Amino acid sequence: MIRWWVSALKLTELLVSSLVHLLYGLYIFSTALAGDLSQAMNEWFSKPNVNVAVKEETRETTSSSITKTTSVDDLPPIVLVHGIFGFGKGRLGGLSYFAGAEKKDERILVPDLGSLTSTYDRACELFYYLKGGQVDYGEEHSMAYGHSQFGRIYEQGHYPEWDEDHPIHFVGHSAGAQVVRVLQQMLADKAFKGYDNTSDKWVLSITSLSGAFNGATRTYIDGMQPEDWRNMKPLCLLQFCRLGTIIYDWLDIHWLKAYYNFGLDHFNMSWKKMGIFGLIDCLLGNTGPFASGDWILPDLTIQGSMQLNCHLQTFPDTFYFSYATKCTKRIFGITVPSGIFGIHPFIFVRVLQMSQWRHSPDVLPPYKGYRDEDWQDNDGALNTISMTHPRIPVEHPSHFVGHDSECQSLQPGIWYYKILEGDHILFIMNRDRAGVQFDMIYDSIFERCRKYAYRKSRQILPNEIHQ
């Protein structure tokens, strides 16, 4: 009887969780659509005044652009890399994943990468987004995971001059932070065919916002198997996600995929290519990214992150900074959510579940020295211990920043990290939730990037000269 009630409770939680995630996704989609329709209507009704405004604006901007190009274009760009289920510029209409933070600096790029593709595939996409050309996932990797070797074509790279003399700053949110680390390692390993001069020095700095460096226990809550981290449980939230994604890609509705895309086109799951029998095979789990394990969730398990970290270095000429987030606290030795109103309703239940997570005693722990209590502080998506710096299987050099004054003279090759009170989506999508803190965080990130604009420049801010 007790087992029946426990099973019924789990099933109810699964259905409610699935409904909440679906409604939140529809809310984001409808918000973007409503914003686009509103903008289109405004442009339509104000059409007669457009030509006049353009003429006046061009007179003002042509003179100012001459002075700006000499200074702004010389600065290294800052690339904002989104996380899982995220999107870049050009997707979801005028909606901004980074809540408009890209408008704070004139040299910011926001690439649109696969929202569910693996960390490796996303790193490949990011490289060709910047350099230009057709995305090459590599012959060996493509054959191993059963997808096309080549992907999207970028006729013109967004920063084709990118090299050691023209390095880039990267800011990654969530899974986006690990994507940048993989990209830097691939640059160091000269992994891109036809580019023999790449090196880790192409990356000036990496800033992580709630970055997924060491995996997350939420992956197991959502359905990944702790004992077999590449596969999902038969009945779980991720299975619903899998089915929805396959059908979405199979339908291949052009205008819909242009609006939002999971980035799995190189798996050729369209009805035009696989037909009805291919769809059935894919739904049964025999083919596709979810069968091969070449998607983002296995990389976000603790074991998957360990496997990635085994090959990723912290390089001596790159600056590293990390913002870890948490919305939990300890009361009488028990970790609980830090509040009700400060945590987004979408992830409140996950905060509670992650704070009470216990690794099954029947399953081998993910790594030697693992302790449940180390992984209880979280932000509803990732564990705080995972966000500070790469630490498993080998801990990388790091320094906890207790006060901003410690950031005045950063040294390359060390992960400087701060722990902030907030949930996983505090600094994305909706800037009003974070309030003043939103501006403080992004202003400090971009100011730090501009401070280290060039490796050989002295590490002093202009306003420090008068102190």
Short mmCIF file of C-alpha atoms in Angstrom, two decimals:
data_model
loop_
_atom_site.label_atom_id
_atom_site.label_comp_id
_atom_site.label_asym_id
_atom_site.label_seq_id
_atom_site.Cartn_x
_atom_site.Cartn_y
_atom_site.Cartn_z
CA MET A 1 0.00 0.00 0.00
CA ILE A 2 2.80 2.40 0.94
CA ARG A 3 4.64 1.60 -2.30
CA TRP A 4 1.47 2.35 -4.26
CA TRP A 5 1.14 5.76 -2.60
CA VAL A 6 4.80 6.56 -3.23
CA SER A 7 4.44 5.60 -6.90
CA ALA A 8 1.27 7.69 -7.21
CA LEU A 9 3.03 10.66 -5.60
CA LYS A 10 5.99 10.37 -7.99
CA LEU A 11 3.68 10.14 -10.99
CA THR A 12 1.73 13.19 -9.83
CA GLU A 13 4.97 15.14 -9.36
CA LEU A 14 6.09 14.12 -12.86
CA LEU A 15 2.84 15.25 -14.47
CA VAL A 16 2.79 18.55 -12.58
CA SER A 17 6.48 19.18 -13.37
CA SER A 18 5.92 18.41 -17.06
CA LEU A 19 2.92 20.74 -17.17
CA VAL A 20 4.87 23.56 -15.44
CA HIS A 21 7.78 23.24 -17.88
CA LEU A 22 5.41 23.15 -20.86
CA LEU A 23 3.50 26.20 -19.68
CA TYR A 24 6.72 28.12 -19.03
CA GLY A 25 7.98 27.29 -22.52
CA LEU A 26 4.68 28.43 -24.03
CA TYR A 27 4.85 31.59 -21.92
CA ILE A 28 8.32 32.45 -23.28
CA PHE A 29 7.23 31.66 -26.84
CA SER A 30 4.00 33.68 -26.60
CA THR A 31 5.84 36.60 -24.96
CA ALA A 32 8.27 36.73 -27.87
CA LEU A 33 5.46 36.43 -30.40
CA ALA A 34 3.39 39.15 -28.71
CA GLY A 35 6.41 41.45 -28.62
CA ASP A 36 7.06 40.93 -32.32
CA LEU A 37 3.42 41.55 -33.25
CA SER A 38 3.36 44.70 -31.15
CA GLN A 39 6.54 45.98 -32.79
CA ALA A 40 5.21 45.16 -36.26
CA MET A 41 1.99 47.04 -35.57
CA ASN A 42 3.88 50.07 -34.25
CA GLU A 43 6.07 50.12 -37.33
CA TRP A 44 3.01 49.79 -39.58
CA PHE A 45 1.12 52.68 -38.00
CA SER A 46 4.18 54.94 -37.86
CA LYS A 47 5.25 54.12 -41.41
CA PRO A 48 4.80 57.63 -42.89
CA ASN A 49 7.37 59.08 -40.51
CA VAL A 50 10.00 56.42 -41.05
CA ASN A 51 11.74 57.95 -44.07
CA VAL A 52 12.09 61.33 -42.43
CA ALA A 53 13.46 59.80 -39.27
CA VAL A 54 15.95 57.71 -41.20
CA LYS A 55 17.29 60.73 -43.10
CA GLU A 56 17.81 62.70 -39.91
CA GLU A 57 19.33 59.74 -38.14
CA THR A 58 21.78 58.98 -40.94
CA ARG A 59 23.13 62.53 -40.83
CA GLU A 60 23.81 62.19 -37.13
CA THR A 61 25.18 58.66 -37.19
CA THR A 62 27.49 59.03 -40.18
CA SER A 63 29.56 61.68 -38.46
CA SER A 64 29.60 59.89 -35.11
CA SER A 65 30.35 56.49 -36.67
CA ILE A 66 33.58 57.83 -38.16
CA THR A 67 34.91 58.64 -34.71
CA LYS A 68 33.54 55.41 -33.18
CA THR A 69 35.03 53.01 -35.72
CA THR A 70 38.55 53.95 -34.86
CA SER A 71 38.07 53.16 -31.18
CA VAL A 72 35.24 50.64 -30.87
CA ASP A 73 36.32 48.35 -33.70
CA ASP A 74 39.77 48.03 -32.19
CA LEU A 75 38.36 46.51 -29.00
CA PRO A 76 38.09 42.72 -28.75
CA PRO A 77 34.46 41.59 -28.93
CA ILE A 78 32.64 40.10 -25.97
CA VAL A 79 30.74 36.94 -26.92
CA LEU A 80 27.71 35.96 -24.81
CA VAL A 81 27.05 32.21 -24.93
CA HIS A 82 23.63 30.93 -23.87
CA GLY A 83 22.84 27.78 -21.91
CA ILE A 84 20.49 24.83 -22.35
CA PHE A 85 17.19 25.63 -24.10
CA GLY A 86 18.68 29.05 -24.79
CA PHE A 87 18.83 31.07 -27.99
CA GLY A 88 20.89 33.77 -29.59
CA LYS A 89 20.24 36.88 -31.61
CA GLY A 90 17.74 36.26 -34.37
CA ARG A 91 15.69 33.62 -32.56
CA LEU A 92 12.39 34.23 -30.79
CA GLY A 93 12.08 37.58 -32.52
CA GLY A 94 13.15 40.51 -30.39
CA LEU A 95 13.39 38.53 -27.15
CA SER A 96 16.83 38.59 -25.52
CA TYR A 97 18.18 35.58 -23.62
CA PHE A 98 20.52 37.90 -21.71
CA ALA A 99 17.66 40.35 -21.00
CA GLY A 100 19.21 43.15 -23.04
CA ALA A 101 22.66 43.02 -21.40
CA GLU A 102 24.18 42.98 -24.91
CA LYS A 103 23.15 46.63 -25.31
CA LYS A 104 25.55 47.69 -22.57
CA ASP A 105 28.61 47.47 -24.84
CA GLU A 106 29.09 48.24 -28.52
CA ARG A 107 31.21 45.17 -29.26
CA ILE A 108 29.00 42.28 -28.14
CA LEU A 109 28.05 39.19 -30.11
CA VAL A 110 25.24 36.80 -29.14
CA PRO A 111 25.53 33.58 -31.20
CA ASP A 112 22.61 31.20 -31.63
CA LEU A 113 23.87 27.70 -30.88
CA GLY A 114 22.01 24.41 -30.62
CA SER A 115 19.93 24.56 -27.45
CA LEU A 116 20.05 20.79 -26.91
CA THR A 117 23.17 19.78 -28.84
CA SER A 118 26.18 18.39 -27.00
CA THR A 119 28.90 20.59 -25.55
CA TYR A 120 31.31 19.45 -28.27
CA ASP A 121 28.87 20.17 -31.11
CA ARG A 122 28.09 23.61 -29.70
CA ALA A 123 31.81 24.43 -29.45
CA CYS A 124 32.19 23.57 -33.15
CA GLU A 125 29.21 25.78 -34.01
CA LEU A 126 30.64 28.66 -31.99
CA PHE A 127 33.97 28.48 -33.81
CA TYR A 128 32.43 28.71 -37.29
CA TYR A 129 29.95 31.37 -36.15
CA LEU A 130 32.97 33.56 -35.42
CA LYS A 131 35.36 32.54 -38.22
CA GLY A 132 32.81 31.82 -40.94
CA GLY A 133 32.36 28.83 -43.23
CA GLN A 134 30.42 25.58 -42.86
CA VAL A 135 30.28 23.98 -39.43
CA ASP A 136 32.46 20.85 -39.42
CA TYR A 137 31.77 18.49 -36.52
CA GLY A 138 34.67 16.26 -37.50
CA GLU A 139 34.54 13.01 -39.47
CA GLU A 140 35.39 10.71 -36.57
CA HIS A 141 32.91 12.31 -34.14
CA SER A 142 30.12 12.39 -36.72
CA MET A 143 30.54 8.72 -37.60
CA ALA A 144 30.65 7.71 -33.95
CA TYR A 145 27.39 9.49 -33.12
CA GLY A 146 25.53 8.96 -36.38
CA HIS A 147 24.97 12.47 -37.71
CA SER A 148 26.11 14.57 -40.67
CA GLN A 149 29.66 15.85 -40.56
CA PHE A 150 28.68 19.29 -41.79
CA GLY A 151 26.10 21.73 -40.48
CA ARG A 152 25.07 25.34 -40.86
CA ILE A 153 26.90 27.61 -43.31
CA TYR A 154 28.06 31.07 -42.21
CA GLU A 155 28.75 32.99 -45.42
CA GLN A 156 30.45 35.68 -43.37
CA GLY A 157 32.01 35.09 -39.96
CA HIS A 158 31.04 37.49 -37.21
CA TYR A 159 34.72 37.98 -36.32
CA PRO A 160 36.78 36.46 -39.17
CA GLU A 161 40.01 38.15 -38.04
CA TRP A 162 39.93 36.15 -34.80
CA ASP A 163 43.41 34.86 -33.97
CA GLU A 164 46.12 35.22 -31.33
CA ASP A 165 46.57 38.90 -32.18
CA HIS A 166 42.82 39.49 -32.14
CA PRO A 167 41.58 37.45 -29.15
CA ILE A 168 38.07 37.40 -27.69
CA HIS A 169 36.32 37.67 -24.32
CA PHE A 170 33.66 35.02 -23.63
CA VAL A 171 30.80 35.17 -21.15
CA GLY A 172 28.90 31.91 -20.73
CA HIS A 173 25.70 31.25 -18.83
CA SER A 174 25.01 27.78 -17.43
CA ALA A 175 26.06 25.12 -19.99
CA GLY A 176 27.46 27.94 -22.16
CA ALA A 177 30.44 28.32 -19.82
CA GLN A 178 31.54 24.72 -20.38
CA VAL A 179 31.07 25.18 -24.15
CA VAL A 180 33.64 27.97 -24.10
CA ARG A 181 36.11 25.81 -22.13
CA VAL A 182 35.75 23.01 -24.68
CA LEU A 183 36.25 25.51 -27.50
CA GLN A 184 39.43 26.86 -25.93
CA GLN A 185 40.80 23.33 -25.51
CA MET A 186 39.99 22.57 -29.15
CA LEU A 187 41.83 25.73 -30.17
CA ALA A 188 44.85 24.61 -28.13
CA ASP A 189 44.68 21.14 -29.68
CA LYS A 190 44.36 22.60 -33.21
CA ALA A 191 41.24 20.49 -33.67
CA PHE A 192 39.70 22.52 -36.50
CA LYS A 193 40.59 21.21 -39.94
CA GLY A 194 42.26 23.83 -42.12
CA TYR A 195 43.20 26.03 -39.15
CA ASP A 196 46.72 25.08 -38.08
CA ASN A 197 47.52 28.28 -36.18
CA THR A 198 44.86 28.12 -33.46
CA SER A 199 45.92 28.27 -29.83
CA ASP A 200 44.49 28.84 -26.34
CA LYS A 201 45.68 32.44 -26.63
CA TRP A 202 42.80 33.18 -28.97
CA VAL A 203 40.74 33.51 -25.75
CA LEU A 204 41.47 36.56 -23.61
CA SER A 205 39.06 35.81 -20.78
CA ILE A 206 36.23 33.50 -19.77
CA THR A 207 33.51 34.74 -17.42
CA SER A 208 30.99 32.24 -16.14
CA LEU A 209 27.47 33.09 -14.96
CA SER A 210 26.11 30.10 -13.04
CA GLY A 211 28.38 27.88 -15.13
CA ALA A 212 28.01 24.10 -15.31
CA PHE A 213 31.61 23.02 -14.67
CA ASN A 214 31.11 19.89 -12.59
CA GLY A 215 27.64 18.65 -13.46
CA ALA A 216 24.35 18.83 -11.58
CA THR A 217 22.26 16.50 -9.43
CA ARG A 218 19.19 17.94 -11.15
CA THR A 219 19.99 15.82 -14.19
CA TYR A 220 19.20 12.72 -12.11
CA ILE A 221 16.02 14.29 -10.72
CA ASP A 222 14.86 15.08 -14.26
CA GLY A 223 15.56 11.56 -15.46
CA MET A 224 19.20 10.70 -16.19
CA GLN A 225 20.25 7.45 -14.55
CA PRO A 226 22.90 7.87 -11.81
CA GLU A 227 24.25 4.39 -12.52
CA ASP A 228 24.24 4.87 -16.31
CA TRP A 229 24.57 8.59 -16.89
CA ARG A 230 24.26 8.41 -20.70
CA ASN A 231 20.72 7.02 -20.58
CA MET A 232 17.36 8.12 -19.19
CA LYS A 233 14.88 6.41 -16.92
CA PRO A 234 11.90 4.89 -18.79
CA LEU A 235 9.43 7.38 -17.32
CA CYS A 236 10.68 10.87 -16.53
CA LEU A 237 10.53 14.55 -17.48
CA LEU A 238 13.39 14.18 -19.95
CA GLN A 239 11.51 11.44 -21.81
CA PHE A 240 8.67 13.88 -22.44
CA CYS A 241 11.27 16.41 -23.58
CA ARG A 242 12.79 13.81 -25.91
CA LEU A 243 9.45 12.93 -27.52
CA GLY A 244 8.48 16.58 -27.99
CA THR A 245 11.84 17.47 -29.53
CA ILE A 246 11.77 14.56 -31.98
CA ILE A 247 8.25 15.41 -33.17
CA TYR A 248 9.12 19.13 -33.41
CA ASP A 249 12.16 18.37 -35.59
CA TRP A 250 10.31 15.74 -37.65
CA LEU A 251 7.46 18.10 -38.54
CA ASP A 252 10.10 20.54 -39.81
CA ILE A 253 7.76 23.54 -40.02
CA HIS A 254 10.01 26.14 -41.62
CA TRP A 255 8.69 29.34 -40.01
CA LEU A 256 8.50 27.64 -36.60
CA LYS A 257 12.07 26.33 -36.72
CA ALA A 258 13.24 29.72 -37.95
CA TYR A 259 11.68 31.18 -34.82
CA TYR A 260 13.17 28.57 -32.46
CA ASN A 261 15.41 25.60 -33.19
CA PHE A 262 16.81 22.89 -30.92
CA GLY A 263 19.87 22.75 -33.18
CA LEU A 264 19.59 19.05 -34.09
CA ASP A 265 19.34 19.51 -37.87
CA HIS A 266 22.58 17.59 -38.45
CA PHE A 267 20.79 14.46 -37.17
CA ASN A 268 18.44 14.69 -40.18
CA MET A 269 15.25 13.98 -38.26
CA SER A 270 12.98 15.84 -40.71
CA TRP A 271 10.07 13.91 -42.25
CA LYS A 272 11.60 14.63 -45.64
CA LYS A 273 14.71 12.62 -44.74
CA MET A 274 13.58 9.87 -42.37
CA GLY A 275 9.90 9.39 -43.20
CA ILE A 276 7.33 7.82 -40.90
CA PHE A 277 9.35 4.66 -40.22
CA GLY A 278 12.37 6.74 -39.27
CA LEU A 279 10.18 8.69 -36.85
CA ILE A 280 8.97 5.49 -35.20
CA ASP A 281 12.54 4.22 -34.93
CA CYS A 282 13.61 7.51 -33.37
CA LEU A 283 10.69 7.58 -30.93
CA LEU A 284 11.53 4.03 -29.85
CA GLY A 285 15.03 5.22 -28.96
CA ASN A 286 16.94 3.31 -31.62
CA THR A 287 18.38 6.27 -33.54
CA GLY A 288 18.98 10.00 -33.13
CA PRO A 289 20.83 12.15 -30.59
CA PHE A 290 19.04 10.69 -27.58
CA ALA A 291 19.99 7.15 -28.58
CA SER A 292 23.65 7.98 -29.25
CA GLY A 293 24.03 10.24 -26.20
CA ASP A 294 25.27 13.14 -28.32
CA TRP A 295 23.14 15.80 -26.65
CA ILE A 296 23.57 18.20 -23.77
CA LEU A 297 22.10 16.32 -20.77
CA PRO A 298 24.73 13.55 -20.49
CA ASP A 299 27.38 16.29 -20.44
CA LEU A 300 25.59 17.92 -17.50
CA THR A 301 25.67 14.85 -15.26
CA ILE A 302 28.48 14.71 -12.72
CA GLN A 303 30.05 11.75 -14.53
CA GLY A 304 29.72 13.42 -17.93
CA SER A 305 31.28 16.62 -16.66
CA MET A 306 34.14 14.63 -15.14
CA GLN A 307 34.77 13.00 -18.49
CA LEU A 308 34.91 16.42 -20.16
CA ASN A 309 37.09 17.91 -17.42
CA CYS A 310 39.67 15.16 -17.85
CA HIS A 311 40.63 16.80 -21.14
CA LEU A 312 40.11 20.49 -20.31
CA GLN A 313 42.87 22.74 -19.01
CA THR A 314 42.97 26.12 -17.31
CA PHE A 315 45.46 28.04 -19.45
CA PRO A 316 48.14 30.37 -18.02
CA ASP A 317 47.47 33.30 -20.39
CA THR A 318 43.69 33.52 -19.98
CA PHE A 319 41.75 35.38 -17.29
CA TYR A 320 38.96 33.43 -15.59
CA PHE A 321 36.11 34.71 -13.46
CA SER A 322 33.03 32.92 -12.18
CA TYR A 323 29.75 33.95 -10.55
CA ALA A 324 28.15 31.06 -8.66
CA THR A 325 24.55 31.40 -7.52
CA LYS A 326 22.59 29.87 -4.64
CA CYS A 327 19.12 30.27 -3.20
CA THR A 328 19.38 27.93 -0.25
CA LYS A 329 20.30 28.23 3.41
CA ARG A 330 20.88 25.91 6.34
CA ILE A 331 18.46 25.77 9.26
CA PHE A 332 19.36 23.42 12.13
CA GLY A 333 21.72 21.56 9.82
CA ILE A 334 19.11 21.10 7.07
CA THR A 335 19.45 22.78 3.65
CA VAL A 336 16.23 24.47 2.53
CA PRO A 337 15.21 27.15 -0.01
CA SER A 338 16.25 30.59 1.23
CA GLY A 339 12.80 32.06 0.64
CA ILE A 340 9.54 31.80 -1.23
CA PHE A 341 9.16 35.10 -3.05
CA GLY A 342 12.78 35.53 -4.18
CA ILE A 343 12.86 32.25 -6.14
CA HIS A 344 11.18 31.94 -9.52
CA PRO A 345 8.08 29.70 -9.24
CA PHE A 346 9.29 27.75 -12.27
CA ILE A 347 12.23 26.29 -10.34
CA PHE A 348 11.19 26.53 -6.69
CA VAL A 349 10.31 22.82 -6.43
CA ARG A 350 13.66 21.90 -8.01
CA VAL A 351 15.50 24.01 -5.41
CA LEU A 352 13.80 21.98 -2.69
CA GLN A 353 14.44 18.64 -4.41
CA MET A 354 18.11 19.39 -5.07
CA SER A 355 18.64 20.53 -1.47
CA GLN A 356 17.37 17.13 -0.29
CA TRP A 357 19.09 15.02 -2.95
CA ARG A 358 20.71 11.80 -1.77
CA HIS A 359 22.84 9.59 -3.99
CA SER A 360 21.53 6.04 -3.86
CA PRO A 361 23.66 3.79 -1.63
CA ASP A 362 23.10 0.98 -4.14
CA VAL A 363 24.96 2.94 -6.83
CA LEU A 364 28.66 3.74 -6.89
CA PRO A 365 29.28 7.44 -6.09
CA PRO A 366 30.20 9.55 -9.14
CA TYR A 367 33.71 10.21 -7.84
CA LYS A 368 35.98 9.37 -4.93
CA GLY A 369 35.25 11.60 -1.95
CA TYR A 370 31.69 12.44 -3.02
CA ARG A 371 29.44 13.69 -0.19
CA ASP A 372 25.74 14.54 -0.53
CA GLU A 373 26.01 17.57 1.75
CA ASP A 374 28.55 19.21 -0.57
CA TRP A 375 25.95 19.23 -3.34
CA GLN A 376 22.91 20.51 -1.44
CA ASP A 377 23.35 24.26 -1.99
CA ASN A 378 21.89 25.07 -5.40
CA ASP A 379 20.10 27.64 -7.56
CA GLY A 380 17.31 25.40 -8.86
CA ALA A 381 19.24 24.13 -11.90
CA LEU A 382 22.86 23.69 -10.83
CA ASN A 383 24.63 22.94 -7.57
CA THR A 384 26.68 25.83 -6.20
CA ILE A 385 29.74 23.59 -5.78
CA SER A 386 29.61 22.95 -9.52
CA MET A 387 29.60 26.64 -10.49
CA THR A 388 32.64 28.07 -8.69
CA HIS A 389 35.43 26.51 -10.77
CA PRO A 390 36.44 23.18 -12.34
CA ARG A 391 37.13 20.87 -9.41
CA ILE A 392 36.56 17.24 -10.42
CA PRO A 393 38.37 15.00 -11.10
CA VAL A 394 41.22 17.51 -10.53
CA GLU A 395 40.76 20.86 -8.82
CA HIS A 396 41.96 23.81 -10.87
CA PRO A 397 43.65 26.89 -9.32
CA SER A 398 41.00 29.12 -7.75
CA HIS A 399 40.51 32.07 -5.42
CA PHE A 400 37.33 33.05 -3.58
CA VAL A 401 36.53 36.76 -3.98
CA GLY A 402 34.96 38.12 -0.83
CA HIS A 403 35.15 41.78 -1.79
CA ASP A 404 35.35 43.65 -5.11
CA SER A 405 38.66 45.22 -4.07
CA GLU A 406 40.25 41.80 -4.61
CA CYS A 407 39.43 42.10 -8.33
CA GLN A 408 41.74 45.07 -8.92
CA SER A 409 44.69 42.96 -9.97
CA LEU A 410 43.66 39.59 -11.34
CA GLN A 411 46.21 37.06 -12.47
CA PRO A 412 45.67 34.82 -15.51
CA GLY A 413 45.40 31.08 -15.06
CA ILE A 414 43.34 31.31 -11.85
CA TRP A 415 39.58 30.94 -11.42
CA TYR A 416 38.37 33.90 -9.36
CA TYR A 417 34.84 33.28 -8.12
CA LYS A 418 32.05 35.00 -6.17
CA ILE A 419 28.93 33.42 -4.69
CA LEU A 420 25.73 35.43 -5.21
CA GLU A 421 22.28 35.03 -3.72
CA GLY A 422 19.89 34.24 -6.56
CA ASP A 423 18.34 31.50 -8.67
CA HIS A 424 19.58 30.15 -11.99
CA ILE A 425 17.60 32.51 -14.22
CA LEU A 426 18.04 35.70 -12.20
CA PHE A 427 20.41 37.31 -14.70
CA ILE A 428 18.69 36.23 -17.92
CA MET A 429 15.35 36.69 -19.68
CA ASN A 430 13.84 39.27 -17.31
CA ARG A 431 16.10 42.06 -16.05
CA ASP A 432 13.40 43.46 -13.77
CA ARG A 433 13.68 40.45 -11.45
CA ALA A 434 17.31 41.20 -10.62
CA GLY A 435 16.77 44.98 -10.46
CA VAL A 436 19.88 46.99 -9.71
CA GLN A 437 21.89 43.81 -9.24
CA PHE A 438 21.45 43.03 -12.95
CA ASP A 439 23.22 46.23 -13.96
CA MET A 440 25.90 45.80 -11.30
CA ILE A 441 26.79 42.29 -12.46
CA TYR A 442 26.94 42.96 -16.19
CA ASP A 443 28.62 46.35 -15.75
CA SER A 444 31.36 44.72 -13.68
CA ILE A 445 31.76 41.91 -16.23
CA PHE A 446 32.08 44.23 -19.21
CA GLU A 447 34.30 46.65 -17.29
CA ARG A 448 36.61 43.77 -16.40
CA CYS A 449 36.71 42.64 -20.02
CA ARG A 450 37.64 46.12 -21.15
CA LYS A 451 40.27 46.37 -18.43
CA TYR A 452 41.99 43.32 -19.87
CA ALA A 453 41.46 44.40 -23.46
CA TYR A 454 44.98 43.35 -24.37
CA ARG A 455 47.28 40.89 -22.63
CA LYS A 456 50.21 43.26 -22.47
CA SER A 457 48.26 46.27 -21.25
CA ARG A 458 48.86 47.26 -17.66
CA GLN A 459 46.23 46.11 -15.22
CA ILE A 460 45.07 49.47 -13.86
CA LEU A 461 41.72 51.13 -14.41
CA PRO A 462 41.73 54.81 -15.39
CA ASN A 463 39.88 55.81 -12.21
CA GLU A 464 42.59 54.15 -10.08
CA ILE A 465 45.22 56.63 -11.22
CA HIS A 466 43.79 59.37 -9.02
CA GLN A 467 43.51 57.20 -5.91
#
